[in-house]
Amino acid sequence: MIPPPRANGRLLGLGSFEATLRRWLDENQLPPALIFGGEAGIGKATLAFRLAKFLLAPESARRDTGLGSDETAPSTRRVIAGSHGDLLTVERHRDADNGKPAKEIAVEDVRKIASFLRLSAAEGGWRVAIVDEAAHLNRAGQNALLKILEEPPPCS
């Protein structure tokens, strides 16, 4: 069984994208926002969480190549558990009654990104926000995300 993207330590088929992201990091050229697009199930979310784990890991837990990080490191374990203070994940909620995902991502959840990014990093490094399945944003959510991308909050 394939683990969920945040817990998946393996990335298959996206090595060239991973290498590009690592090169941008090494050259201090990583853009402030990235959009991973493509068909469902190709590893977009896995790549996003892999990048988050790498960015939020201390140097000692980072691999020399690609975006690999020590899956047993405390920072990585917190990303997997969804409890890392410097990571915000915006995704569809699950219905409490039937467990099925909601039809769309609520605009209120998207608006949390701006206030999250205004905060200082809890561990002194990066702040990362991931919008998982952005295709499920409603119109208001799309507009809210666009506003954040066009007018990013000031860095602390």
mmCIF file with all atom_site columns, C-alpha atoms in Angstrom:
data_model
loop_
_atom_site.group_PDB
_atom_site.id
_atom_site.type_symbol
_atom_site.label_atom_id
_atom_site.label_alt_id
_atom_site.label_comp_id
_atom_site.label_asym_id
_atom_site.label_entity_id
_atom_site.label_seq_id
_atom_site.pdbx_PDB_ins_code
_atom_site.Cartn_x
_atom_site.Cartn_y
_atom_site.Cartn_z
_atom_site.occupancy
_atom_site.B_iso_or_equiv
_atom_site.pdbx_formal_charge
_atom_site.auth_seq_id
_atom_site.auth_comp_id
_atom_site.auth_asym_id
_atom_site.auth_atom_id
_atom_site.pdbx_PDB_model_num
ATOM 1   C CA . MET A 1 1   ? 0.000   0.000  0.000   1.00 0.00 ? 1   MET A CA 1
ATOM 2   C CA . ILE A 1 2   ? 1.282   3.458  -0.900  1.00 0.00 ? 2   ILE A CA 1
ATOM 3   C CA . PRO A 1 3   ? 1.517   5.809  2.092   1.00 0.00 ? 3   PRO A CA 1
ATOM 4   C CA . PRO A 1 4   ? -0.155  9.227  1.944   1.00 0.00 ? 4   PRO A CA 1
ATOM 5   C CA . PRO A 1 5   ? 1.982   11.958 0.324   1.00 0.00 ? 5   PRO A CA 1
ATOM 6   C CA . ARG A 1 6   ? 3.156   13.535 3.585   1.00 0.00 ? 6   ARG A CA 1
ATOM 7   C CA . ALA A 1 7   ? 4.413   10.138 4.824   1.00 0.00 ? 7   ALA A CA 1
ATOM 8   C CA . ASN A 1 8   ? 5.792   8.828  1.536   1.00 0.00 ? 8   ASN A CA 1
ATOM 9   C CA . GLY A 1 9   ? 9.584   8.739  1.649   1.00 0.00 ? 9   GLY A CA 1
ATOM 10  C CA . ARG A 1 10  ? 9.925   7.623  -1.981  1.00 0.00 ? 10  ARG A CA 1
ATOM 11  C CA . LEU A 1 11  ? 9.424   9.692  -5.091  1.00 0.00 ? 11  LEU A CA 1
ATOM 12  C CA . LEU A 1 12  ? 9.196   7.872  -8.402  1.00 0.00 ? 12  LEU A CA 1
ATOM 13  C CA . GLY A 1 13  ? 9.255   9.407  -11.867 1.00 0.00 ? 13  GLY A CA 1
ATOM 14  C CA . LEU A 1 14  ? 9.827   13.018 -10.848 1.00 0.00 ? 14  LEU A CA 1
ATOM 15  C CA . GLY A 1 15  ? 13.595  12.900 -10.427 1.00 0.00 ? 15  GLY A CA 1
ATOM 16  C CA . SER A 1 16  ? 14.247  15.647 -12.958 1.00 0.00 ? 16  SER A CA 1
ATOM 17  C CA . PHE A 1 17  ? 11.850  17.989 -11.151 1.00 0.00 ? 17  PHE A CA 1
ATOM 18  C CA . GLU A 1 18  ? 13.462  17.122 -7.832  1.00 0.00 ? 18  GLU A CA 1
ATOM 19  C CA . ALA A 1 19  ? 16.920  17.815 -9.290  1.00 0.00 ? 19  ALA A CA 1
ATOM 20  C CA . THR A 1 20  ? 15.752  21.199 -10.593 1.00 0.00 ? 20  THR A CA 1
ATOM 21  C CA . LEU A 1 21  ? 14.342  22.162 -7.190  1.00 0.00 ? 21  LEU A CA 1
ATOM 22  C CA . ARG A 1 22  ? 17.582  21.109 -5.499  1.00 0.00 ? 22  ARG A CA 1
ATOM 23  C CA . ARG A 1 23  ? 19.633  23.126 -7.995  1.00 0.00 ? 23  ARG A CA 1
ATOM 24  C CA . TRP A 1 24  ? 17.455  26.192 -7.347  1.00 0.00 ? 24  TRP A CA 1
ATOM 25  C CA . LEU A 1 25  ? 17.969  25.718 -3.616  1.00 0.00 ? 25  LEU A CA 1
ATOM 26  C CA . ASP A 1 26  ? 21.717  25.302 -3.971  1.00 0.00 ? 26  ASP A CA 1
ATOM 27  C CA . GLU A 1 27  ? 21.827  28.477 -6.110  1.00 0.00 ? 27  GLU A CA 1
ATOM 28  C CA . ASN A 1 28  ? 19.524  30.354 -3.708  1.00 0.00 ? 28  ASN A CA 1
ATOM 29  C CA . GLN A 1 29  ? 17.010  30.753 -6.571  1.00 0.00 ? 29  GLN A CA 1
ATOM 30  C CA . LEU A 1 30  ? 13.966  28.903 -5.223  1.00 0.00 ? 30  LEU A CA 1
ATOM 31  C CA . PRO A 1 31  ? 10.859  30.907 -6.215  1.00 0.00 ? 31  PRO A CA 1
ATOM 32  C CA . PRO A 1 32  ? 8.585   32.084 -3.384  1.00 0.00 ? 32  PRO A CA 1
ATOM 33  C CA . ALA A 1 33  ? 5.695   30.029 -4.793  1.00 0.00 ? 33  ALA A CA 1
ATOM 34  C CA . LEU A 1 34  ? 5.537   26.837 -6.842  1.00 0.00 ? 34  LEU A CA 1
ATOM 35  C CA . ILE A 1 35  ? 2.636   25.172 -8.628  1.00 0.00 ? 35  ILE A CA 1
ATOM 36  C CA . PHE A 1 36  ? 2.880   21.448 -9.320  1.00 0.00 ? 36  PHE A CA 1
ATOM 37  C CA . GLY A 1 37  ? 0.329   20.529 -11.974 1.00 0.00 ? 37  GLY A CA 1
ATOM 38  C CA . GLY A 1 38  ? -0.593  17.328 -13.748 1.00 0.00 ? 38  GLY A CA 1
ATOM 39  C CA . GLU A 1 39  ? -2.758  14.257 -13.621 1.00 0.00 ? 39  GLU A CA 1
ATOM 40  C CA . ALA A 1 40  ? -3.961  12.838 -10.311 1.00 0.00 ? 40  ALA A CA 1
ATOM 41  C CA . GLY A 1 41  ? -1.639  10.302 -8.744  1.00 0.00 ? 41  GLY A CA 1
ATOM 42  C CA . ILE A 1 42  ? 1.640   11.283 -10.408 1.00 0.00 ? 42  ILE A CA 1
ATOM 43  C CA . GLY A 1 43  ? 3.303   12.446 -7.166  1.00 0.00 ? 43  GLY A CA 1
ATOM 44  C CA . LYS A 1 44  ? 2.683   16.201 -7.024  1.00 0.00 ? 44  LYS A CA 1
ATOM 45  C CA . ALA A 1 45  ? 1.750   16.178 -3.340  1.00 0.00 ? 45  ALA A CA 1
ATOM 46  C CA . THR A 1 46  ? 4.524   13.712 -2.537  1.00 0.00 ? 46  THR A CA 1
ATOM 47  C CA . LEU A 1 47  ? 7.023   16.079 -4.182  1.00 0.00 ? 47  LEU A CA 1
ATOM 48  C CA . ALA A 1 48  ? 5.574   19.068 -2.299  1.00 0.00 ? 48  ALA A CA 1
ATOM 49  C CA . PHE A 1 49  ? 5.843   17.295 1.062   1.00 0.00 ? 49  PHE A CA 1
ATOM 50  C CA . ARG A 1 50  ? 9.311   16.003 0.170   1.00 0.00 ? 50  ARG A CA 1
ATOM 51  C CA . LEU A 1 51  ? 10.390  19.601 -0.478  1.00 0.00 ? 51  LEU A CA 1
ATOM 52  C CA . ALA A 1 52  ? 8.767   20.708 2.791   1.00 0.00 ? 52  ALA A CA 1
ATOM 53  C CA . LYS A 1 53  ? 10.558  17.968 4.756   1.00 0.00 ? 53  LYS A CA 1
ATOM 54  C CA . PHE A 1 54  ? 13.851  19.013 3.188   1.00 0.00 ? 54  PHE A CA 1
ATOM 55  C CA . LEU A 1 55  ? 13.350  22.750 3.817   1.00 0.00 ? 55  LEU A CA 1
ATOM 56  C CA . LEU A 1 56  ? 12.260  22.220 7.411   1.00 0.00 ? 56  LEU A CA 1
ATOM 57  C CA . ALA A 1 57  ? 15.006  19.721 8.260   1.00 0.00 ? 57  ALA A CA 1
ATOM 58  C CA . PRO A 1 58  ? 18.248  20.778 9.930   1.00 0.00 ? 58  PRO A CA 1
ATOM 59  C CA . GLU A 1 59  ? 21.323  20.528 7.705   1.00 0.00 ? 59  GLU A CA 1
ATOM 60  C CA . SER A 1 60  ? 22.352  17.324 9.496   1.00 0.00 ? 60  SER A CA 1
ATOM 61  C CA . ALA A 1 61  ? 19.141  15.565 8.373   1.00 0.00 ? 61  ALA A CA 1
ATOM 62  C CA . ARG A 1 62  ? 19.378  16.582 4.701   1.00 0.00 ? 62  ARG A CA 1
ATOM 63  C CA . ARG A 1 63  ? 20.733  14.257 2.031   1.00 0.00 ? 63  ARG A CA 1
ATOM 64  C CA . ASP A 1 64  ? 23.578  15.346 -0.242  1.00 0.00 ? 64  ASP A CA 1
ATOM 65  C CA . THR A 1 65  ? 21.572  14.911 -3.431  1.00 0.00 ? 65  THR A CA 1
ATOM 66  C CA . GLY A 1 66  ? 17.957  15.516 -4.331  1.00 0.00 ? 66  GLY A CA 1
ATOM 67  C CA . LEU A 1 67  ? 15.482  16.524 -1.659  1.00 0.00 ? 67  LEU A CA 1
ATOM 68  C CA . GLY A 1 68  ? 15.901  13.518 0.576   1.00 0.00 ? 68  GLY A CA 1
ATOM 69  C CA . SER A 1 69  ? 15.892  13.928 4.319   1.00 0.00 ? 69  SER A CA 1
ATOM 70  C CA . ASP A 1 70  ? 16.253  11.594 7.266   1.00 0.00 ? 70  ASP A CA 1
ATOM 71  C CA . GLU A 1 71  ? 12.749  10.126 7.696   1.00 0.00 ? 71  GLU A CA 1
ATOM 72  C CA . THR A 1 72  ? 13.495  9.485  11.383  1.00 0.00 ? 72  THR A CA 1
ATOM 73  C CA . ALA A 1 73  ? 14.543  13.077 12.140  1.00 0.00 ? 73  ALA A CA 1
ATOM 74  C CA . PRO A 1 74  ? 12.212  14.902 14.563  1.00 0.00 ? 74  PRO A CA 1
ATOM 75  C CA . SER A 1 75  ? 11.426  17.655 12.046  1.00 0.00 ? 75  SER A CA 1
ATOM 76  C CA . THR A 1 76  ? 10.482  15.079 9.394   1.00 0.00 ? 76  THR A CA 1
ATOM 77  C CA . ARG A 1 77  ? 8.350   13.141 11.863  1.00 0.00 ? 77  ARG A CA 1
ATOM 78  C CA . ARG A 1 78  ? 6.465   16.370 12.709  1.00 0.00 ? 78  ARG A CA 1
ATOM 79  C CA . VAL A 1 79  ? 5.812   17.047 8.994   1.00 0.00 ? 79  VAL A CA 1
ATOM 80  C CA . ILE A 1 80  ? 4.480   13.498 8.599   1.00 0.00 ? 80  ILE A CA 1
ATOM 81  C CA . ALA A 1 81  ? 2.284   13.902 11.694  1.00 0.00 ? 81  ALA A CA 1
ATOM 82  C CA . GLY A 1 82  ? 0.991   17.265 10.488  1.00 0.00 ? 82  GLY A CA 1
ATOM 83  C CA . SER A 1 83  ? 2.296   18.981 13.610  1.00 0.00 ? 83  SER A CA 1
ATOM 84  C CA . HIS A 1 84  ? 5.299   20.979 12.373  1.00 0.00 ? 84  HIS A CA 1
ATOM 85  C CA . GLY A 1 85  ? 4.907   24.611 13.426  1.00 0.00 ? 85  GLY A CA 1
ATOM 86  C CA . ASP A 1 86  ? 6.400   25.926 10.179  1.00 0.00 ? 86  ASP A CA 1
ATOM 87  C CA . LEU A 1 87  ? 4.143   23.938 7.826   1.00 0.00 ? 87  LEU A CA 1
ATOM 88  C CA . LEU A 1 88  ? 0.556   24.783 6.952   1.00 0.00 ? 88  LEU A CA 1
ATOM 89  C CA . THR A 1 89  ? -1.390  22.344 4.812   1.00 0.00 ? 89  THR A CA 1
ATOM 90  C CA . VAL A 1 90  ? -4.622  23.509 3.209   1.00 0.00 ? 90  VAL A CA 1
ATOM 91  C CA . GLU A 1 91  ? -6.767  20.678 1.941   1.00 0.00 ? 91  GLU A CA 1
ATOM 92  C CA . ARG A 1 92  ? -10.332 19.465 1.735   1.00 0.00 ? 92  ARG A CA 1
ATOM 93  C CA . HIS A 1 93  ? -11.823 18.548 5.101   1.00 0.00 ? 93  HIS A CA 1
ATOM 94  C CA . ARG A 1 94  ? -13.429 15.163 5.620   1.00 0.00 ? 94  ARG A CA 1
ATOM 95  C CA . ASP A 1 95  ? -17.112 14.883 6.451   1.00 0.00 ? 95  ASP A CA 1
ATOM 96  C CA . ALA A 1 96  ? -17.485 13.829 10.090  1.00 0.00 ? 96  ALA A CA 1
ATOM 97  C CA . ASP A 1 97  ? -20.445 11.573 9.296   1.00 0.00 ? 97  ASP A CA 1
ATOM 98  C CA . ASN A 1 98  ? -19.274 9.607  6.267   1.00 0.00 ? 98  ASN A CA 1
ATOM 99  C CA . GLY A 1 99  ? -15.515 10.303 6.150   1.00 0.00 ? 99  GLY A CA 1
ATOM 100 C CA . LYS A 1 100 ? -15.644 11.440 2.536   1.00 0.00 ? 100 LYS A CA 1
ATOM 101 C CA . PRO A 1 101 ? -13.683 14.527 1.478   1.00 0.00 ? 101 PRO A CA 1
ATOM 102 C CA . ALA A 1 102 ? -15.638 17.754 1.048   1.00 0.00 ? 102 ALA A CA 1
ATOM 103 C CA . LYS A 1 103 ? -16.373 18.827 -2.520  1.00 0.00 ? 103 LYS A CA 1
ATOM 104 C CA . GLU A 1 104 ? -14.212 21.958 -2.222  1.00 0.00 ? 104 GLU A CA 1
ATOM 105 C CA . ILE A 1 105 ? -11.589 23.708 -0.145  1.00 0.00 ? 105 ILE A CA 1
ATOM 106 C CA . ALA A 1 106 ? -13.109 26.455 1.966   1.00 0.00 ? 106 ALA A CA 1
ATOM 107 C CA . VAL A 1 107 ? -11.978 30.052 1.421   1.00 0.00 ? 107 VAL A CA 1
ATOM 108 C CA . GLU A 1 108 ? -11.508 30.450 5.191   1.00 0.00 ? 108 GLU A CA 1
ATOM 109 C CA . ASP A 1 109 ? -8.774  27.807 5.064   1.00 0.00 ? 109 ASP A CA 1
ATOM 110 C CA . VAL A 1 110 ? -7.004  29.600 2.201   1.00 0.00 ? 110 VAL A CA 1
ATOM 111 C CA . ARG A 1 111 ? -7.094  32.907 4.086   1.00 0.00 ? 111 ARG A CA 1
ATOM 112 C CA . LYS A 1 112 ? -5.131  31.273 6.922   1.00 0.00 ? 112 LYS A CA 1
ATOM 113 C CA . ILE A 1 113 ? -2.092  31.194 4.619   1.00 0.00 ? 113 ILE A CA 1
ATOM 114 C CA . ALA A 1 114 ? -1.521  34.971 4.746   1.00 0.00 ? 114 ALA A CA 1
ATOM 115 C CA . SER A 1 115 ? -1.567  35.150 8.547   1.00 0.00 ? 115 SER A CA 1
ATOM 116 C CA . PHE A 1 116 ? 0.588   32.005 8.776   1.00 0.00 ? 116 PHE A CA 1
ATOM 117 C CA . LEU A 1 117 ? 3.233   33.505 6.477   1.00 0.00 ? 117 LEU A CA 1
ATOM 118 C CA . ARG A 1 118 ? 3.316   36.742 8.503   1.00 0.00 ? 118 ARG A CA 1
ATOM 119 C CA . LEU A 1 119 ? 4.584   34.842 11.544  1.00 0.00 ? 119 LEU A CA 1
ATOM 120 C CA . SER A 1 120 ? 8.244   34.289 12.281  1.00 0.00 ? 120 SER A CA 1
ATOM 121 C CA . ALA A 1 121 ? 9.467   30.775 11.650  1.00 0.00 ? 121 ALA A CA 1
ATOM 122 C CA . ALA A 1 122 ? 9.080   28.701 14.812  1.00 0.00 ? 122 ALA A CA 1
ATOM 123 C CA . GLU A 1 123 ? 12.430  27.010 14.210  1.00 0.00 ? 123 GLU A CA 1
ATOM 124 C CA . GLY A 1 124 ? 14.251  29.921 12.601  1.00 0.00 ? 124 GLY A CA 1
ATOM 125 C CA . GLY A 1 125 ? 14.167  28.678 9.017   1.00 0.00 ? 125 GLY A CA 1
ATOM 126 C CA . TRP A 1 126 ? 11.517  28.361 6.352   1.00 0.00 ? 126 TRP A CA 1
ATOM 127 C CA . ARG A 1 127 ? 7.729   28.681 6.528   1.00 0.00 ? 127 ARG A CA 1
ATOM 128 C CA . VAL A 1 128 ? 5.944   26.366 4.070   1.00 0.00 ? 128 VAL A CA 1
ATOM 129 C CA . ALA A 1 129 ? 2.306   26.365 2.975   1.00 0.00 ? 129 ALA A CA 1
ATOM 130 C CA . ILE A 1 130 ? 0.978   23.553 0.802   1.00 0.00 ? 130 ILE A CA 1
ATOM 131 C CA . VAL A 1 131 ? -2.399  23.707 -0.912  1.00 0.00 ? 131 VAL A CA 1
ATOM 132 C CA . ASP A 1 132 ? -3.140  20.073 -1.657  1.00 0.00 ? 132 ASP A CA 1
ATOM 133 C CA . GLU A 1 133 ? -5.576  19.490 -4.520  1.00 0.00 ? 133 GLU A CA 1
ATOM 134 C CA . ALA A 1 134 ? -5.868  23.167 -5.420  1.00 0.00 ? 134 ALA A CA 1
ATOM 135 C CA . ALA A 1 135 ? -8.214  22.162 -8.255  1.00 0.00 ? 135 ALA A CA 1
ATOM 136 C CA . HIS A 1 136 ? -10.863 21.845 -5.526  1.00 0.00 ? 136 HIS A CA 1
ATOM 137 C CA . LEU A 1 137 ? -10.654 25.517 -4.506  1.00 0.00 ? 137 LEU A CA 1
ATOM 138 C CA . ASN A 1 138 ? -13.967 27.284 -4.926  1.00 0.00 ? 138 ASN A CA 1
ATOM 139 C CA . ARG A 1 139 ? -14.024 30.641 -6.734  1.00 0.00 ? 139 ARG A CA 1
ATOM 140 C CA . ALA A 1 140 ? -13.580 32.626 -3.504  1.00 0.00 ? 140 ALA A CA 1
ATOM 141 C CA . GLY A 1 141 ? -10.694 30.349 -2.488  1.00 0.00 ? 141 GLY A CA 1
ATOM 142 C CA . GLN A 1 142 ? -9.040  30.793 -5.878  1.00 0.00 ? 142 GLN A CA 1
ATOM 143 C CA . ASN A 1 143 ? -9.303  34.575 -5.553  1.00 0.00 ? 143 ASN A CA 1
ATOM 144 C CA . ALA A 1 144 ? -7.965  34.511 -1.996  1.00 0.00 ? 144 ALA A CA 1
ATOM 145 C CA . LEU A 1 145 ? -4.959  32.407 -3.052  1.00 0.00 ? 145 LEU A CA 1
ATOM 146 C CA . LEU A 1 146 ? -4.304  34.633 -6.056  1.00 0.00 ? 146 LEU A CA 1
ATOM 147 C CA . LYS A 1 147 ? -4.317  37.706 -3.801  1.00 0.00 ? 147 LYS A CA 1
ATOM 148 C CA . ILE A 1 148 ? -1.761  36.075 -1.481  1.00 0.00 ? 148 ILE A CA 1
ATOM 149 C CA . LEU A 1 149 ? 0.477   35.207 -4.446  1.00 0.00 ? 149 LEU A CA 1
ATOM 150 C CA . GLU A 1 150 ? 0.170   38.667 -6.002  1.00 0.00 ? 150 GLU A CA 1
ATOM 151 C CA . GLU A 1 151 ? 0.583   40.545 -2.720  1.00 0.00 ? 151 GLU A CA 1
ATOM 152 C CA . PRO A 1 152 ? 2.537   38.290 -0.374  1.00 0.00 ? 152 PRO A CA 1
ATOM 153 C CA . PRO A 1 153 ? 2.522   39.229 3.293   1.00 0.00 ? 153 PRO A CA 1
ATOM 154 C CA . PRO A 1 154 ? 5.708   40.883 4.559   1.00 0.00 ? 154 PRO A CA 1
ATOM 155 C CA . CYS A 1 155 ? 8.316   38.498 5.899   1.00 0.00 ? 155 CYS A CA 1
ATOM 156 C CA . SER A 1 156 ? 9.015   38.638 9.617   1.00 0.00 ? 156 SER A CA 1
#
